[in-house]
Coordinates of C-alpha atoms in Angstrom, one line a residue:
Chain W
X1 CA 0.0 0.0 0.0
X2 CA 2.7 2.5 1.1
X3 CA 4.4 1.4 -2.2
X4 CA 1.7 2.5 -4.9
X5 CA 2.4 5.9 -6.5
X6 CA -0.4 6.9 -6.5
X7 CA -1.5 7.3 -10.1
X8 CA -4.3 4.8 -11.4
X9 CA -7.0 4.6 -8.8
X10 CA -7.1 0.4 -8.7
X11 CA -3.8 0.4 -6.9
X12 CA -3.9 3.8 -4.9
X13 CA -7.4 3.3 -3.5
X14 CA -8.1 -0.4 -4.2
X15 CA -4.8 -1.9 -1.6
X16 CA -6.1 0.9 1.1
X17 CA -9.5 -0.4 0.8
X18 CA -7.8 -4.1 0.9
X19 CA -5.7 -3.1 4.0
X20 CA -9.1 -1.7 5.5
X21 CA -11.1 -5.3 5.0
X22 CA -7.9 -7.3 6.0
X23 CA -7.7 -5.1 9.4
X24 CA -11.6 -5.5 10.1
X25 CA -11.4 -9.5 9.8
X26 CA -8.0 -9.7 11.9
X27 CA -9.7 -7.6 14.4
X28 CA -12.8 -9.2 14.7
X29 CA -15.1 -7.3 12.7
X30 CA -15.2 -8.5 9.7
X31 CA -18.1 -10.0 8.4
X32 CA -19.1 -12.7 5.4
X33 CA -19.9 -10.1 3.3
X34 CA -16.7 -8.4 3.8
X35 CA -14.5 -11.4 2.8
X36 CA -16.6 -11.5 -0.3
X37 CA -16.0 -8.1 -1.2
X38 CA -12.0 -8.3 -0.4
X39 CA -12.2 -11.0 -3.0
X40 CA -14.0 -8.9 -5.7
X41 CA -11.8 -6.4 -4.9
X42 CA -8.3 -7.8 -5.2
X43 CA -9.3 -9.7 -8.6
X44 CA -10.0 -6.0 -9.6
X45 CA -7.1 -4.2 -8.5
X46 CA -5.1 -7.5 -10.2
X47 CA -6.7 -7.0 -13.4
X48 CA -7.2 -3.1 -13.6
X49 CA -3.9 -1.9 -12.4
X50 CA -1.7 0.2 -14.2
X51 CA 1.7 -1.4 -13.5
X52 CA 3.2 -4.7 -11.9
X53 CA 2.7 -3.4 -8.5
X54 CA -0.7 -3.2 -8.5
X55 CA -1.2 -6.5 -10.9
X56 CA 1.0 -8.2 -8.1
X57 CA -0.1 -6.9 -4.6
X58 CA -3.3 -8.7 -3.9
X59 CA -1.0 -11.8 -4.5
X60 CA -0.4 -12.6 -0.9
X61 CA -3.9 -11.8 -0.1
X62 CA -5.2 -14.1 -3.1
X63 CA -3.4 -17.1 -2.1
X64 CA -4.7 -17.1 1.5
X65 CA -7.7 -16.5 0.5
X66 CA -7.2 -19.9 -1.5
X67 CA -5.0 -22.2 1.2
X68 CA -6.4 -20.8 4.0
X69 CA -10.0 -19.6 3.8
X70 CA -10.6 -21.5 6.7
X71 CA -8.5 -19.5 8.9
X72 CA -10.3 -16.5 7.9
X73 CA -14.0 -17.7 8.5
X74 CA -12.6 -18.7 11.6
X75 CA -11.6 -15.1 12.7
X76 CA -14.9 -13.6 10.8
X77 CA -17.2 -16.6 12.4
X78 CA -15.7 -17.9 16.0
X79 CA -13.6 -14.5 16.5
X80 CA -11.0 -16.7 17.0
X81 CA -7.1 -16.7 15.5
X82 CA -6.1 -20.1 14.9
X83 CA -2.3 -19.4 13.9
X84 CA -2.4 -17.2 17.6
X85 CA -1.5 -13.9 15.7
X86 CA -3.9 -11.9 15.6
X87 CA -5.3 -10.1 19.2
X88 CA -8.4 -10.8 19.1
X89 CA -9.4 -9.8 23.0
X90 CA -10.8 -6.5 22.3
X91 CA -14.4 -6.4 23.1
X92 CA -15.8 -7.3 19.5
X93 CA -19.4 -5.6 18.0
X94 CA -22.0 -8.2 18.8
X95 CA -24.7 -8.5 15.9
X96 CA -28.1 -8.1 17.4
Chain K
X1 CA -55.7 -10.1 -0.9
X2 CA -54.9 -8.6 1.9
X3 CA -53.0 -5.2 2.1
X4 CA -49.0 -5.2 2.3
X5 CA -47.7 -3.5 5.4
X6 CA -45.3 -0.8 4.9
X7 CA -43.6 1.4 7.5
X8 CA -41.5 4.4 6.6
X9 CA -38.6 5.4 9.0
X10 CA -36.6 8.5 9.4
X11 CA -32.7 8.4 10.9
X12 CA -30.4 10.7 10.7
X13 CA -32.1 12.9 7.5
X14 CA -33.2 16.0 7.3
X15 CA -36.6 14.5 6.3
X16 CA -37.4 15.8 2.8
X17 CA -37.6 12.0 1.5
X18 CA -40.7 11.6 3.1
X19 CA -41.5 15.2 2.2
X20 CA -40.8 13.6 -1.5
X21 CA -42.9 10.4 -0.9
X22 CA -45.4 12.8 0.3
X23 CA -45.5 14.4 -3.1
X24 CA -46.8 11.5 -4.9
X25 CA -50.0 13.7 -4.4
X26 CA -53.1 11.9 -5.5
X27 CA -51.4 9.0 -6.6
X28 CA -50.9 8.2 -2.7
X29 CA -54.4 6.9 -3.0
X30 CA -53.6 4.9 -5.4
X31 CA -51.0 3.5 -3.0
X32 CA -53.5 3.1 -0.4
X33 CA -55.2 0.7 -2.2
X34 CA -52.3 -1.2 -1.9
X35 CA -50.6 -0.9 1.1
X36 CA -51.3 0.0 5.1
X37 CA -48.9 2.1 6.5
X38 CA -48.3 0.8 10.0
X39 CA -45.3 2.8 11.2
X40 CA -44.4 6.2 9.9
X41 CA -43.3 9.6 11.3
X42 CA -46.3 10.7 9.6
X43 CA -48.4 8.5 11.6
X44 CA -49.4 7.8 15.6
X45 CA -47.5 4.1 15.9
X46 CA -44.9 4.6 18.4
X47 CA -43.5 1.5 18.5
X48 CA -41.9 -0.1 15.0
X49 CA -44.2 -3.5 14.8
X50 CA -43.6 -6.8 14.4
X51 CA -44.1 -7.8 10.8
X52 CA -43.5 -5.7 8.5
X53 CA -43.7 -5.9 4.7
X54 CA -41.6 -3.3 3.5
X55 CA -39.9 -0.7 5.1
X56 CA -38.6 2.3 3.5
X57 CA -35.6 4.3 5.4
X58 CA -34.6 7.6 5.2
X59 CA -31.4 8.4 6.9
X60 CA -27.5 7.3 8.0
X61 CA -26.6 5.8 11.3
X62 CA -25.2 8.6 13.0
X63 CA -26.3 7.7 17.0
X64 CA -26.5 4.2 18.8
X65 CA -29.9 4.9 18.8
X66 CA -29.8 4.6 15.6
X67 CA -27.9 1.3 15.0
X68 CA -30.6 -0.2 17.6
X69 CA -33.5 0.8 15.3
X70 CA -31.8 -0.1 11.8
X71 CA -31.0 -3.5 13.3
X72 CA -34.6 -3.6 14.9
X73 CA -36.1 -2.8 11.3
X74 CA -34.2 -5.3 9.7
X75 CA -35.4 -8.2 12.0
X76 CA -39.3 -7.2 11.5
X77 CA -39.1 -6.3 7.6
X78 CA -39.3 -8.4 4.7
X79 CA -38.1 -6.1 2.1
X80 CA -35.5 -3.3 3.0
X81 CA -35.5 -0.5 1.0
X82 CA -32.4 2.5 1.9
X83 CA -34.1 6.0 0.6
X84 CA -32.2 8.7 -0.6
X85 CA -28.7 9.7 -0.1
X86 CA -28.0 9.7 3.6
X87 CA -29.2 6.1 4.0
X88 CA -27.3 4.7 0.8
X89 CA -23.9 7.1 1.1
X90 CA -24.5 9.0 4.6
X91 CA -24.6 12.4 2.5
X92 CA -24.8 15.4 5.0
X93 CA -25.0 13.9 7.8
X94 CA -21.5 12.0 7.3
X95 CA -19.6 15.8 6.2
X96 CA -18.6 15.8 10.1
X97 CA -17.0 12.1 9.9
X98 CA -13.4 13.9 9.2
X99 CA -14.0 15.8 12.3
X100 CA -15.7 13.6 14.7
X101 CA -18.3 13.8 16.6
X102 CA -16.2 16.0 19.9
X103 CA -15.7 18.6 17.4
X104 CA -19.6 19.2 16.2
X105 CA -20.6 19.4 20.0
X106 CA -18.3 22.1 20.5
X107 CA -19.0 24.2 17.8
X108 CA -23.0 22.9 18.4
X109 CA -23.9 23.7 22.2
X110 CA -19.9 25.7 23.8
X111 CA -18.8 27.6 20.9
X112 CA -22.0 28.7 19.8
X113 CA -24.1 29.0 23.1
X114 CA -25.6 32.1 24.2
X115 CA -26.1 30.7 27.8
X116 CA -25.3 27.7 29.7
X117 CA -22.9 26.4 27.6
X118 CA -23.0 22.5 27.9
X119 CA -23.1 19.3 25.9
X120 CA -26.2 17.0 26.7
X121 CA -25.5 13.7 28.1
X122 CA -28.9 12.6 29.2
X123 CA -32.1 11.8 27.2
X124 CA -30.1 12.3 24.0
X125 CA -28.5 9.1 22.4
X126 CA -24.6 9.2 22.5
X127 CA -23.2 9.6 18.6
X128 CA -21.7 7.3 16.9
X129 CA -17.9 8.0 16.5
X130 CA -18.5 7.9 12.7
X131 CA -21.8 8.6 10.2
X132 CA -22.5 5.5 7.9
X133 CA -24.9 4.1 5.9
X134 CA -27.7 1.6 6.6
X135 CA -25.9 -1.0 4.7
X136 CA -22.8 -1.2 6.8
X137 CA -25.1 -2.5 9.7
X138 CA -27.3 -4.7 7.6
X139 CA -28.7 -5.5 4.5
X140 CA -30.5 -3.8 2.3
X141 CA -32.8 -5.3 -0.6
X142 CA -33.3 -1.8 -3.0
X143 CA -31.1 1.3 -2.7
X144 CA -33.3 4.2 -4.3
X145 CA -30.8 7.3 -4.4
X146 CA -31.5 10.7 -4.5
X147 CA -31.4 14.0 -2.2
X148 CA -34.2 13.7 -2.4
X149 CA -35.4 10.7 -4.6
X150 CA -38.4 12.3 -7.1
X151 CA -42.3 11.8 -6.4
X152 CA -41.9 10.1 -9.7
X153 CA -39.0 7.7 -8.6
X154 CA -41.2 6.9 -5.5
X155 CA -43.8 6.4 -7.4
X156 CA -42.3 4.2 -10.4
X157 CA -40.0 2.1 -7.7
X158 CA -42.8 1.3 -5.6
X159 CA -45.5 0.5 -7.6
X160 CA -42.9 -2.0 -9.6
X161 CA -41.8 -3.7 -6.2
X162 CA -45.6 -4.0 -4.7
X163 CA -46.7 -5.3 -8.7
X164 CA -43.2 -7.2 -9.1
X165 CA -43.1 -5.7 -12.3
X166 CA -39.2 -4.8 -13.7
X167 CA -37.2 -2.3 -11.8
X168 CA -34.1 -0.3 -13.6
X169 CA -33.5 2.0 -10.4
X170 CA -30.3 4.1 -12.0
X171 CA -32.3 5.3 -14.9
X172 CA -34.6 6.7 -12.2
X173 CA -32.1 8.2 -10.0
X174 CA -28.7 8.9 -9.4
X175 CA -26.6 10.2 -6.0
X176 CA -27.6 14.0 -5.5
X177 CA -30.6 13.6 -7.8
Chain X
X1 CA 4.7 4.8 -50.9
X2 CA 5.7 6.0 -47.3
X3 CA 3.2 9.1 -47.3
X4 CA 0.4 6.3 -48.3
X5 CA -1.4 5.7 -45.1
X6 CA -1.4 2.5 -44.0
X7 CA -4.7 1.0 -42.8
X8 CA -5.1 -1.5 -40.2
X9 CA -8.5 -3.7 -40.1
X10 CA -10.1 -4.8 -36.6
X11 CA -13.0 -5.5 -34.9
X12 CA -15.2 -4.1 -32.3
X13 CA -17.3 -5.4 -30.7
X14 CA -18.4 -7.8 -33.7
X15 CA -18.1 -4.5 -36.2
X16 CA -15.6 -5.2 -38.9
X17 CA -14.2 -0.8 -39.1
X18 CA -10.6 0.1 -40.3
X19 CA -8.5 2.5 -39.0
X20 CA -5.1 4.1 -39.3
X21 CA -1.7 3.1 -38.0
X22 CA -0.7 4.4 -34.9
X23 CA -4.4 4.9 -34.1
X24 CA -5.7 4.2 -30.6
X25 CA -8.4 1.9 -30.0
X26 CA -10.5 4.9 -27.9
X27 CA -10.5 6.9 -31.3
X28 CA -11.3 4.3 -33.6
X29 CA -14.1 3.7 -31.7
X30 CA -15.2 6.7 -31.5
X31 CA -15.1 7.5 -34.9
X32 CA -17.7 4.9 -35.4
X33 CA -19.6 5.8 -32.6
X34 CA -19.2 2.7 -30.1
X35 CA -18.8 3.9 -26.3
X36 CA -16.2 3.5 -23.8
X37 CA -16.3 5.2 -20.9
X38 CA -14.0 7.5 -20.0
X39 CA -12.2 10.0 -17.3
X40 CA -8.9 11.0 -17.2
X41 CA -9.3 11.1 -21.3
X42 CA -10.2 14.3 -22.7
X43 CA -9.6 15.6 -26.3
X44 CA -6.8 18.0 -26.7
X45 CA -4.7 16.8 -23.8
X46 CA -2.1 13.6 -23.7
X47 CA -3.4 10.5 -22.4
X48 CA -2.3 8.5 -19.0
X49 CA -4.1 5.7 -18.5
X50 CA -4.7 6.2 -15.0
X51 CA -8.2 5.8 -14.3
X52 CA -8.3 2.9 -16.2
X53 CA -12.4 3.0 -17.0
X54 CA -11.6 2.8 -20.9
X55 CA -9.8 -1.0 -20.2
X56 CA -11.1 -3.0 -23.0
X57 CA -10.7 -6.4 -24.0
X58 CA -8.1 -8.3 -26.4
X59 CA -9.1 -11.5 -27.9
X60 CA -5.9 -13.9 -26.9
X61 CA -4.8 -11.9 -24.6
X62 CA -5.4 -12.3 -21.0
X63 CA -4.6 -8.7 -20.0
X64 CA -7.0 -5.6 -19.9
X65 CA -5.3 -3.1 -22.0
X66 CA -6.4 1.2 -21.8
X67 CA -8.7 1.9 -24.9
X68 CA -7.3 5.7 -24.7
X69 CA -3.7 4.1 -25.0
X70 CA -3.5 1.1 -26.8
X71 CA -2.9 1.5 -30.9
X72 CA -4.7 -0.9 -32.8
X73 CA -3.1 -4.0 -34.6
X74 CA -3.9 -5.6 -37.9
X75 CA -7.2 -8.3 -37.4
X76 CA -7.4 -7.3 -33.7
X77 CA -10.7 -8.3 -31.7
X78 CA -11.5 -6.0 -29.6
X79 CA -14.5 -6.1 -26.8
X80 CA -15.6 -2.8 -25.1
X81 CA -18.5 -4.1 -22.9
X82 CA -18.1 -7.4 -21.2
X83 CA -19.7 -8.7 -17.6
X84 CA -15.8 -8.8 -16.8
X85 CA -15.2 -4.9 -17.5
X86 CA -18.4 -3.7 -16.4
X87 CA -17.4 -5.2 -12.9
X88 CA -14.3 -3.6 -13.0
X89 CA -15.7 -0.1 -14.0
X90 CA -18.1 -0.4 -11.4
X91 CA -15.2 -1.2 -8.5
X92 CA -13.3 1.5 -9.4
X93 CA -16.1 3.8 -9.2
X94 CA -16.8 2.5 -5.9
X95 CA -13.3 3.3 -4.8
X96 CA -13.5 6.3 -6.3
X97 CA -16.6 7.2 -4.2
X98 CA -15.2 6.0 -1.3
X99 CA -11.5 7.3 -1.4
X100 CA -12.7 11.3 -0.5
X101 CA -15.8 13.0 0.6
X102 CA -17.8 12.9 -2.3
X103 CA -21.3 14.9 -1.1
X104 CA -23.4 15.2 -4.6
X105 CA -26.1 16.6 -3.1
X106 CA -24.1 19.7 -1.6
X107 CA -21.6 19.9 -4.5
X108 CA -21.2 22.6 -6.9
X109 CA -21.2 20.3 -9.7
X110 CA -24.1 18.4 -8.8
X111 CA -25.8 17.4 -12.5
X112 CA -22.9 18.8 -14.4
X113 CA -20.6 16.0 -12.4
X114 CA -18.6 13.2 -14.8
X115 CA -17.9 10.9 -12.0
X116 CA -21.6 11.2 -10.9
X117 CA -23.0 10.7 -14.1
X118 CA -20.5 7.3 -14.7
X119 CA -21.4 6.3 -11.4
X120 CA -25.2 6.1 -12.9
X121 CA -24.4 5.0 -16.5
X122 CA -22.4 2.0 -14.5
X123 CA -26.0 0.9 -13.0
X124 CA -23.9 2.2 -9.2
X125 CA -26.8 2.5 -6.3
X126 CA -24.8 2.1 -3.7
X127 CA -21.1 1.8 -2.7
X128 CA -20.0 -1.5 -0.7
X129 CA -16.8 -0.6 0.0
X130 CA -16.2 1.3 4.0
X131 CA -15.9 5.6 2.7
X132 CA -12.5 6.5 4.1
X133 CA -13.6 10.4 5.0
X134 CA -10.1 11.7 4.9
X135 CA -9.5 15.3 6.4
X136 CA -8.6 17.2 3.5
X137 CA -8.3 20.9 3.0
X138 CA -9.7 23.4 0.5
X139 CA -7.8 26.1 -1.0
X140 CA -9.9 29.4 -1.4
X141 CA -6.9 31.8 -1.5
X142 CA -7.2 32.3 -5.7
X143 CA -9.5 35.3 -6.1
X144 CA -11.1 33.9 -8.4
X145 CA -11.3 30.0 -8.1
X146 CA -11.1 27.3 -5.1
X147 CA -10.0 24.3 -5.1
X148 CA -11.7 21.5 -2.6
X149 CA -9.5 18.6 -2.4
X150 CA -12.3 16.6 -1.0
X151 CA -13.9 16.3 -4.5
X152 CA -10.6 15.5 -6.3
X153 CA -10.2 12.3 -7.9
X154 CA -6.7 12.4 -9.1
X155 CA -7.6 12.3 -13.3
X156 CA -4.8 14.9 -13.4
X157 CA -6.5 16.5 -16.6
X158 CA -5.9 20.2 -14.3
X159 CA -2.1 19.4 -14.4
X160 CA -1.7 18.6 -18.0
X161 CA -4.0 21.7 -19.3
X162 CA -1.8 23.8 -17.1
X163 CA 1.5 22.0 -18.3
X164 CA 0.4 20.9 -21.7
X165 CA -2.0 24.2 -23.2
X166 CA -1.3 26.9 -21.1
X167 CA 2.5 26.2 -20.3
X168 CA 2.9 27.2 -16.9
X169 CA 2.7 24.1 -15.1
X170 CA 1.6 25.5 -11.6
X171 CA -0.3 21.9 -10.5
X172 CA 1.6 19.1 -9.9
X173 CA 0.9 16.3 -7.6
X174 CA 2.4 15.9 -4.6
X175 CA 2.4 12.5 -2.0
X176 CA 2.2 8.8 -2.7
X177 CA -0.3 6.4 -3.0
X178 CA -3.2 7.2 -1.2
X179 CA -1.7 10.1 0.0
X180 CA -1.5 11.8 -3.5
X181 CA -2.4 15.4 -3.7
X182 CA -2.4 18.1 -6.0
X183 CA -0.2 20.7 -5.7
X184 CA 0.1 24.1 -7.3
X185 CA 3.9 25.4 -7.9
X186 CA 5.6 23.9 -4.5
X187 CA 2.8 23.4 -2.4
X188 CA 2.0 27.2 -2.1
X189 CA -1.2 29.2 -1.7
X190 CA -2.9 28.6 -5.4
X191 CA -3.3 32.6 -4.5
X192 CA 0.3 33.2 -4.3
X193 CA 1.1 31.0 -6.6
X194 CA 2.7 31.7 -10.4
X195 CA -0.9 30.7 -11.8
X196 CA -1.8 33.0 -14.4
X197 CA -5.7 32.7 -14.1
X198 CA -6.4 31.5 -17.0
X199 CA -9.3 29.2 -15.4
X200 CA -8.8 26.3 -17.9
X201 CA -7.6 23.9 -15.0
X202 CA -11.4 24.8 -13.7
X203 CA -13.1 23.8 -17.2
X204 CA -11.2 20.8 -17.3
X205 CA -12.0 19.0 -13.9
X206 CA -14.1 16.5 -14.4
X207 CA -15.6 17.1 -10.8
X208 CA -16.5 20.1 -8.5
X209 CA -12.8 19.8 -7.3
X210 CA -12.1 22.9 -9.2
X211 CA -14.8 25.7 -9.4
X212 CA -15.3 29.5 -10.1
X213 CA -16.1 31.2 -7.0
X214 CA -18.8 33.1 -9.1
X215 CA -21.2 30.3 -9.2
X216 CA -23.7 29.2 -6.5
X217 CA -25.0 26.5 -5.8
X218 CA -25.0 23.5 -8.3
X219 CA -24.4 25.8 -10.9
X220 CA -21.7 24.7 -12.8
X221 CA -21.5 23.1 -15.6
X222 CA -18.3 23.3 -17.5
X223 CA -16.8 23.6 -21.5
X224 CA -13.9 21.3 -22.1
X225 CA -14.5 21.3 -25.6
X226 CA -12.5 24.3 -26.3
X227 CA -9.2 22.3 -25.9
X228 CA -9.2 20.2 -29.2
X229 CA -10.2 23.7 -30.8
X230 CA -7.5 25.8 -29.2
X231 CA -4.6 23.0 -30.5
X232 CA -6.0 23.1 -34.3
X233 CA -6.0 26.9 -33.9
X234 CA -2.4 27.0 -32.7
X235 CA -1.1 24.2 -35.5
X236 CA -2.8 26.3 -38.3
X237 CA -0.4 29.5 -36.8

């Protein structure tokens, strides 16, 4: 993210808004619909960026999305971190 | 057949999308024939009831207030509909999210006030640290933009939705229509 | 033999059309009246490719290519409109939306907007992504124009009609990534600045980033048209 220039909108908006979803799962926050849209949303700034930076950067995010989706439904469903990184303690939003 | 219930609820808005709704004029009795409105600012219910049909919202979540009626509607409503701007983009309402909420009461009730300068704490729900829209809390079926949407766009969406007929909502409407 | 031009045939969207060498898809296309959207494009001033709504579609080719950049090649296939590119048109209007305060109902170019109206020619009724609401600043100290960052969407079309037509090159931009800002001269008041007034920045923004402080309300629509017209004057000198 700190690495895009800046110039085509994919890259400079689409890994802040990336950054944002990731932060919101790892916290806790995240929701179903939220890993759906991260999804969308790297396959865009993949395909619609100007330059190999952009193409490239939703690379790591892509291929834990595809090994490990189960760690992340964890942290979106059970709140929990399997892999212990993650500091889930904080009081977390309850759905009503 | 029996009449669909609708309700119509106002958040944080400054109410001209039920002042729009409200211009339907006499095609409102056309509506009538169609629906019961069970919960409105317009009308005496004071508590949002249990099954409802479709509910139309004006209005971000800007209070916890707020966020407990949006998820409230959502549980009792089949068919969610976000009206105007401030409920699909939070609009006005969300020009003080760069500020925060500390900053409006100052300028709102120290800064401005003539006497007793103080910022309420009681009766009034606490705000929310930023403004968002209804769909960041839950889900929303039909987004009708518009500041405000037109009669006409009230008109069209609705009578497509209660007659299932085909509904193309952005050559209605846009954002700041 | 060298002056003969040399013609190139392609397709578009199933339409068999010619075109010259060296032409880019974008113009080929609109010579023959097929639409691509666009906004960082505008007649009369170089192209970037940086807000990459004109990607298109190459047959064999797995890569989106920029319709306002990319010259067409002899028997090329080219498809303007797919379910692939509408979804990527629509995203990045979404982070467009999203990235600054974007308030159509209070802006000045409310109706006369570009982004606004993409946003409904896209079929947009709501944006999924979070809105980011960044603290930005506007810049009122030009006496005759203002410049509200929160409306800005980085197309750059100000700093290349100041570089490119009038030749003084007081915007730049400034920052990184999401950070990116314009700038006029080096970072200084726009009112202080060497800007010589000539308002075409102000015609040329897509958006209500750049108004004339004589209009109210959403009373603004603007004239970029003038640019192609002020180059063709200039060659013919």
């Amino acid at each position: 993210m700190t690495e895009s220039c800046g110039k085509c909108i994919p890259c400079r908006a689409g890994t802040a808004q990336m950054y944002t979803l990731l932060t919101r799962i790892c916290n806790g926050s995240g929701t179903m619909e939220d890993l759906e849209l991260l999804e969308g949303l790297c396959s865009t700034v993949k395909e619609a960026s100007l330059c190999g930076l952009g193409q490239t950067a939703p690379n790591p995010v892509l291929s834990t999305l595809k090994y490990f989706r189960n760690e992340y439904i964890e942290h979106i469903v059970h709140k929990r971190c399997p892999a212990g990184v993650c500091n889930l303690e904080a009081p977390v939003e309850v759905q009503a | 057949m029996s009449k669909l219930k609708l309700a119509t609820v106002w958040l944080d808005g400054c109410s001209g999308c039920h002042m729009s709704f409200l211009d339907m004029d006499e095609r409102l009795i056309e509506l009538a024939e169609l629906v019961d409105v069970v919960y409105s600012p317009i009308v005496d219910t004071k508590e949002f009831p249990d099954k409802v049909d479709i509910a139309l919202v004006e209005g971000a979540v800007a209070s916890v207030d707020d966020e407990k009626k949006i998820r409230k509607i959502r549980a009792h409503s089949k068919l969610l509909i976000a009206m105007g701007d401030c409920a699909i983009t939070g609009n006005v309402p969300s020009m003080r999210n760069p500020m925060g909420p500390e900053a409006i009461l100052d300028r709102a009730y120290i800064e401005n006030a003539s006497a007793q300068p103080q910022i309420p704490c009681v009766v009034v729900p606490k705000l929310l640290q930023v403004v968002r829209p209804i769909h960041e809390f839950v889900k929303v079926d039909v987004f009708l933009p518009g500041c405000p949407p037109s009669a006409d766009t009230f008109h069209i969406a609705l009578t497509a939705l209660l007659t299932g007929a085909p509904l193309d909502i952005p050559a209605l409407t846009r954002f700041g229509a | 033999m060298s002056d003969a031009v040399e013609v190139k045939t392609l397709v578009i969207d199933g339409r068999e059309l010619s075109a010259r060498r060296g032409q880019t898809i974008l113009e080929v296309a609109q010579e023959n009246n097929i639409y691509i959207p666009t906004l960082c494009h505008l007649e009369g001033l170089s192209d970037v490719g940086a807000c990459r709504m004109c990607l298109v579609e190459i047959k064999g080719s797995n890569k989106l290519l920029p319709a306002c950049l990319a010259t067409v090649f002899e028997s090329m296939e080219v498809s303007t409109n797919t379910e692939r590119l509408q979804k990527h048109r629509r995203t990045i209007l979404e982070l467009l939306f999203a990235e600054r305060n974007h308030i159509c109902s209070v802006c000045v170019a409310n109706g006369h907007c570009e982004l606004q109206a993409l946003g409904q020619e896209q079929g947009l009724t709501h944006v999924r992504l979070p809105y980011r609401n960044p603290e930005l600043t506007v810049d009122a100290s030009n006496e005759r124009f203002t410049i509200d960052h929160s409306r800005c969407i980085l197309c750059t079309r100000c700093v290349r009609a100041c570089a490119e037509i009038e030749g003084v090159h007081v915007w730049d931009v400034m920052g990184r990534g999401i950070n990116s800002i314009i700038i006029s001269d080096l970072h200084e008041d726009w009112g202080t600045s060497s800007c010589t007034r000539c308002g075409k920045c102000v015609q040329v923004c897509p958006t209500g980033a750049l108004f004339d402080k004589s209009k109210i309300g959403s009373d603004h629509p603007k004239y970029p048209d003038f640019l192609p017209y002020l180059n063709l004057m200039r060659e013919a000198q």
